[in-house]
Amino acid sequence: MKAKIVVLGNEKGGTGKSTLAMHLIVTWLREGKKVAALDLDGRQGTLSRYLQNRKEFATKNGITLPMPDYVRMNNISNEILFLRSQLERLSNDYDIIVLDTPGADTALTQEALFQADTLITPINDSLLDLDVLGVVDGDTLRIKGPSHYSERIWSVRQKRNLMKKSPLNWIVARNRLSPFKNKNKQMMEELLNSLSERIHFKVAGSITDRVVFRELFLKGLTMMDLRENGLHMPLSMSSIAARQEVRSLANSVF
């Protein structure tokens, strides 16, 4: 059975792709799945730095933390051929391959989208982020039509169809949500639901904004590690809720 390819993608930077990728990777590892990861952001390499922090933290503290097999795409002469070769190499030995993409529309990113079984697009809960997916009328606050990234996904879907590949499962994850009810939160929910029907994606895995997500990066840890023996980290009600949110998103992939 070939690995499921999961791509974290959004042309807008700063939406939390790498943090979310890391949490999903560790979730699946702790469920007993074999996971590989490809960091396609050769310049920034946030996922690679996250994993390196994790390795160093585990060594320093004498603990064992689950790690994926991972490759950073950096200074590769032919990135697309290299990506294809890596996917072929890993496909039969792993259950899941996670691809973390840069916030830009490049030939490499387009190839990653084409190869994806599931695309997860995290967006912050704002109209600015929504603009990547759909054009909103400033007077009526209604969706006027798809935006540039949605059109890119449409073209990828058409190409996959021509190549007789399975339909792309597209999931939009609302990230860094306010824990409180407010007008913007309700408006975003309504607009996303309307847009999802028009351009065919699922809204799943809402992740509430918590400072701890950013604090764990330097140690290479995730919410899913907080019960690890030897860490001695408190598990608050907020942490428990965060773990459930991540698990819910991870489960929506299958």
Short mmCIF file of C-alpha atoms in Angstrom, two decimals:
data_model
loop_
_atom_site.label_atom_id
_atom_site.label_comp_id
_atom_site.label_asym_id
_atom_site.label_seq_id
_atom_site.Cartn_x
_atom_site.Cartn_y
_atom_site.Cartn_z
CA MET A 1 0.00 0.00 0.00
CA LYS A 2 1.43 3.36 -1.02
CA ALA A 3 1.80 6.20 1.45
CA LYS A 4 -0.83 8.90 1.71
CA ILE A 5 0.69 12.24 0.68
CA VAL A 6 -0.45 15.16 2.83
CA VAL A 7 0.54 18.68 1.76
CA LEU A 8 0.40 21.77 3.98
CA GLY A 9 -0.14 24.59 1.52
CA ASN A 10 -1.11 28.25 1.36
CA GLU A 11 0.44 30.94 -0.85
CA LYS A 12 0.22 33.38 2.06
CA GLY A 13 2.97 33.12 4.65
CA GLY A 14 2.48 33.27 8.40
CA THR A 15 -0.56 31.01 8.58
CA GLY A 16 1.09 28.35 10.78
CA LYS A 17 1.76 25.66 8.15
CA SER A 18 4.98 24.38 9.71
CA THR A 19 3.66 24.32 13.29
CA LEU A 20 0.56 22.49 12.14
CA ALA A 21 2.63 20.08 10.03
CA MET A 22 4.78 19.26 13.06
CA HIS A 23 1.76 18.62 15.28
CA LEU A 24 0.17 16.35 12.69
CA ILE A 25 3.43 14.43 12.19
CA VAL A 26 3.80 13.75 15.93
CA THR A 27 0.11 12.87 16.27
CA TRP A 28 0.40 10.21 13.58
CA LEU A 29 3.72 8.93 14.93
CA ARG A 30 2.20 8.48 18.38
CA GLU A 31 -0.69 6.59 16.78
CA GLY A 32 1.85 4.07 15.49
CA LYS A 33 1.95 5.25 11.87
CA LYS A 34 5.20 5.43 9.90
CA VAL A 35 5.68 9.04 8.85
CA ALA A 36 8.16 10.77 6.54
CA ALA A 37 8.40 14.52 5.98
CA LEU A 38 9.75 16.75 3.22
CA ASP A 39 10.48 20.40 3.97
CA LEU A 40 10.07 22.14 0.61
CA ASP A 41 10.85 25.59 1.99
CA GLY A 42 14.59 25.48 1.31
CA ARG A 43 15.12 29.11 2.30
CA GLN A 44 13.22 29.34 5.60
CA GLY A 45 13.18 25.67 6.60
CA THR A 46 10.98 26.13 9.67
CA LEU A 47 9.89 22.49 9.82
CA SER A 48 13.51 21.34 9.58
CA ARG A 49 14.54 23.67 12.40
CA TYR A 50 11.60 22.43 14.48
CA LEU A 51 12.74 18.83 13.99
CA GLN A 52 16.37 19.70 14.74
CA ASN A 53 15.27 21.42 17.96
CA ARG A 54 13.39 18.25 18.84
CA LYS A 55 16.40 16.03 18.25
CA GLU A 56 18.67 18.27 20.34
CA PHE A 57 16.15 18.56 23.19
CA ALA A 58 15.71 14.78 23.37
CA THR A 59 19.49 14.21 23.43
CA LYS A 60 20.08 16.88 26.06
CA ASN A 61 17.37 15.50 28.36
CA GLY A 62 18.08 11.81 27.78
CA ILE A 63 14.63 11.00 26.47
CA THR A 64 13.33 9.35 23.32
CA LEU A 65 10.87 11.28 21.20
CA PRO A 66 9.23 9.90 18.04
CA MET A 67 10.84 11.34 14.91
CA PRO A 68 9.92 11.10 11.24
CA ASP A 69 12.35 10.39 8.45
CA TYR A 70 12.76 13.86 6.95
CA VAL A 71 14.49 15.62 4.09
CA ARG A 72 15.04 19.35 3.59
CA MET A 73 14.93 20.60 0.01
CA ASN A 74 17.87 22.97 0.06
CA ASN A 75 20.30 23.83 -2.76
CA ILE A 76 18.86 21.16 -5.06
CA SER A 77 19.58 21.75 -8.75
CA ASN A 78 16.39 20.12 -10.09
CA GLU A 79 13.85 20.36 -7.28
CA ILE A 80 10.93 18.76 -9.10
CA LEU A 81 12.85 15.66 -10.16
CA PHE A 82 14.30 15.40 -6.65
CA LEU A 83 10.81 15.65 -5.09
CA ARG A 84 9.47 12.93 -7.38
CA SER A 85 12.42 10.66 -6.60
CA GLN A 86 11.96 11.15 -2.85
CA LEU A 87 8.25 10.39 -3.04
CA GLU A 88 8.99 7.26 -5.02
CA ARG A 89 11.69 6.23 -2.52
CA LEU A 90 9.48 6.72 0.52
CA SER A 91 6.10 5.70 -0.85
CA ASN A 92 6.21 1.96 -0.15
CA ASP A 93 7.86 2.18 3.28
CA TYR A 94 5.69 4.78 5.03
CA ASP A 95 2.02 5.26 5.82
CA ILE A 96 2.08 9.05 5.46
CA ILE A 97 4.39 11.54 3.76
CA VAL A 98 3.95 15.15 4.90
CA LEU A 99 5.06 17.97 2.59
CA ASP A 100 5.48 21.44 4.11
CA THR A 101 5.46 24.07 1.34
CA PRO A 102 6.65 27.71 1.23
CA GLY A 103 4.20 30.59 1.10
CA ALA A 104 4.66 31.21 -2.62
CA ASP A 105 3.39 29.96 -5.97
CA THR A 106 6.44 28.18 -7.40
CA ALA A 107 6.89 25.27 -9.80
CA LEU A 108 7.90 23.10 -6.83
CA THR A 109 4.79 24.05 -4.86
CA GLN A 110 2.61 23.29 -7.88
CA GLU A 111 4.23 19.87 -8.19
CA ALA A 112 3.58 19.21 -4.49
CA LEU A 113 -0.09 20.09 -4.95
CA PHE A 114 -0.33 17.78 -7.94
CA GLN A 115 1.18 14.90 -5.93
CA ALA A 116 -1.07 15.44 -2.89
CA ASP A 117 -3.79 13.05 -1.82
CA THR A 118 -4.87 15.59 0.81
CA LEU A 119 -4.18 19.32 0.88
CA ILE A 120 -4.50 21.11 4.22
CA THR A 121 -4.68 24.90 3.93
CA PRO A 122 -4.46 26.67 7.30
CA ILE A 123 -5.77 30.23 7.35
CA ASN A 124 -5.80 32.75 10.15
CA ASP A 125 -9.26 33.93 11.11
CA SER A 126 -9.25 37.19 9.16
CA LEU A 127 -10.65 38.62 5.93
CA LEU A 128 -7.07 39.26 4.83
CA ASP A 129 -6.34 35.52 4.91
CA LEU A 130 -9.70 34.66 3.38
CA ASP A 131 -8.74 36.75 0.36
CA VAL A 132 -6.37 33.95 -0.69
CA LEU A 133 -9.41 31.70 -1.18
CA GLY A 134 -12.22 34.02 -2.25
CA VAL A 135 -12.98 37.60 -3.24
CA VAL A 136 -15.34 39.26 -0.75
CA ASP A 137 -17.59 42.18 -1.71
CA GLY A 138 -16.72 45.08 0.62
CA ASP A 139 -20.29 46.37 0.72
CA THR A 140 -22.34 43.19 1.07
CA LEU A 141 -19.66 40.95 2.64
CA ARG A 142 -20.66 38.20 0.24
CA ILE A 143 -18.38 35.96 -1.79
CA LYS A 144 -17.96 37.33 -5.31
CA GLY A 145 -15.89 34.44 -6.59
CA PRO A 146 -12.75 32.33 -6.11
CA SER A 147 -9.38 34.01 -5.62
CA HIS A 148 -5.94 33.17 -7.02
CA TYR A 149 -5.12 30.22 -4.76
CA SER A 150 -8.51 28.60 -5.31
CA GLU A 151 -7.99 28.95 -9.06
CA ARG A 152 -4.60 27.26 -8.67
CA ILE A 153 -6.22 24.33 -6.85
CA TRP A 154 -8.87 24.10 -9.58
CA SER A 155 -6.14 23.80 -12.24
CA VAL A 156 -4.37 21.12 -10.15
CA ARG A 157 -7.61 19.18 -9.87
CA GLN A 158 -8.11 19.37 -13.64
CA LYS A 159 -4.57 18.11 -14.23
CA ARG A 160 -5.03 15.25 -11.75
CA ASN A 161 -8.26 14.29 -13.49
CA LEU A 162 -6.55 14.20 -16.89
CA MET A 163 -3.79 12.02 -15.42
CA LYS A 164 -6.37 9.62 -13.95
CA LYS A 165 -5.33 10.36 -10.37
CA SER A 166 -7.76 10.21 -7.44
CA PRO A 167 -9.69 13.40 -6.53
CA LEU A 168 -7.82 15.84 -4.30
CA ASN A 169 -9.15 15.98 -0.75
CA TRP A 170 -8.91 19.68 0.19
CA ILE A 171 -9.25 20.69 3.85
CA VAL A 172 -9.22 24.29 5.08
CA ALA A 173 -8.24 24.57 8.74
CA ARG A 174 -9.13 27.75 10.63
CA ASN A 175 -6.02 28.51 12.63
CA ARG A 176 -5.33 30.77 15.64
CA LEU A 177 -8.99 31.26 16.44
CA SER A 178 -10.00 33.53 19.27
CA PRO A 179 -11.30 31.51 22.25
CA PHE A 180 -14.19 33.98 22.53
CA LYS A 181 -17.25 34.46 20.39
CA ASN A 182 -17.17 37.62 18.32
CA LYS A 183 -18.60 39.12 15.15
CA ASN A 184 -15.50 38.42 13.03
CA LYS A 185 -15.42 34.76 14.08
CA GLN A 186 -19.07 34.27 13.11
CA MET A 187 -18.62 36.14 9.82
CA MET A 188 -15.59 34.02 8.88
CA GLU A 189 -17.53 30.83 9.59
CA GLU A 190 -20.40 31.94 7.35
CA LEU A 191 -18.11 33.05 4.51
CA LEU A 192 -16.02 29.88 4.62
CA ASN A 193 -19.08 27.66 4.60
CA SER A 194 -20.45 29.56 1.60
CA LEU A 195 -17.13 29.36 -0.23
CA SER A 196 -16.62 25.68 0.56
CA GLU A 197 -19.79 24.81 -1.34
CA ARG A 198 -18.65 26.76 -4.40
CA ILE A 199 -15.07 25.53 -4.73
CA HIS A 200 -15.36 22.21 -2.92
CA PHE A 201 -13.25 22.05 0.20
CA LYS A 202 -14.00 20.86 3.74
CA VAL A 203 -13.74 23.21 6.70
CA ALA A 204 -12.19 21.14 9.47
CA GLY A 205 -9.83 21.18 12.40
CA SER A 206 -10.26 24.64 13.90
CA ILE A 207 -7.24 25.42 16.09
CA THR A 208 -7.59 27.97 18.91
CA ASP A 209 -4.81 30.53 19.36
CA ARG A 210 -2.57 29.57 22.30
CA VAL A 211 0.82 31.00 23.27
CA VAL A 212 2.11 27.53 24.14
CA PHE A 213 2.10 26.54 20.44
CA ARG A 214 4.84 29.11 19.81
CA GLU A 215 6.74 28.40 23.04
CA LEU A 216 7.14 24.69 22.26
CA PHE A 217 9.03 25.37 19.01
CA LEU A 218 12.39 26.04 20.69
CA LYS A 219 12.25 22.63 22.37
CA GLY A 220 10.94 20.87 19.29
CA LEU A 221 7.91 19.72 21.26
CA THR A 222 4.22 19.57 20.41
CA MET A 223 1.03 19.40 22.40
CA MET A 224 1.04 15.67 21.73
CA ASP A 225 4.28 15.22 23.73
CA LEU A 226 3.12 16.67 27.03
CA ARG A 227 2.42 13.26 28.59
CA GLU A 228 5.91 12.02 27.73
CA ASN A 229 7.77 10.52 30.70
CA GLY A 230 10.59 12.75 31.84
CA LEU A 231 9.20 16.03 30.57
CA HIS A 232 7.44 16.99 33.81
CA MET A 233 5.22 19.47 31.96
CA PRO A 234 1.77 20.32 33.35
CA LEU A 235 -1.21 19.30 31.28
CA SER A 236 -3.81 22.04 31.68
CA MET A 237 -7.41 22.05 30.46
CA SER A 238 -6.25 24.35 27.65
CA SER A 239 -3.58 21.84 26.62
CA ILE A 240 -6.08 18.98 26.66
CA ALA A 241 -8.44 20.98 24.44
CA ALA A 242 -5.57 21.82 22.06
CA ARG A 243 -4.60 18.15 21.78
CA GLN A 244 -8.18 17.27 20.86
CA GLU A 245 -8.29 19.97 18.19
CA VAL A 246 -5.14 18.61 16.57
CA ARG A 247 -6.41 15.02 16.75
CA SER A 248 -9.67 16.09 15.12
CA LEU A 249 -7.78 17.60 12.20
CA ALA A 250 -5.53 14.56 11.91
CA ASN A 251 -8.57 12.26 11.84
CA SER A 252 -10.23 14.32 9.08
CA VAL A 253 -7.44 13.29 6.68
CA PHE A 254 -8.59 9.65 6.72
#
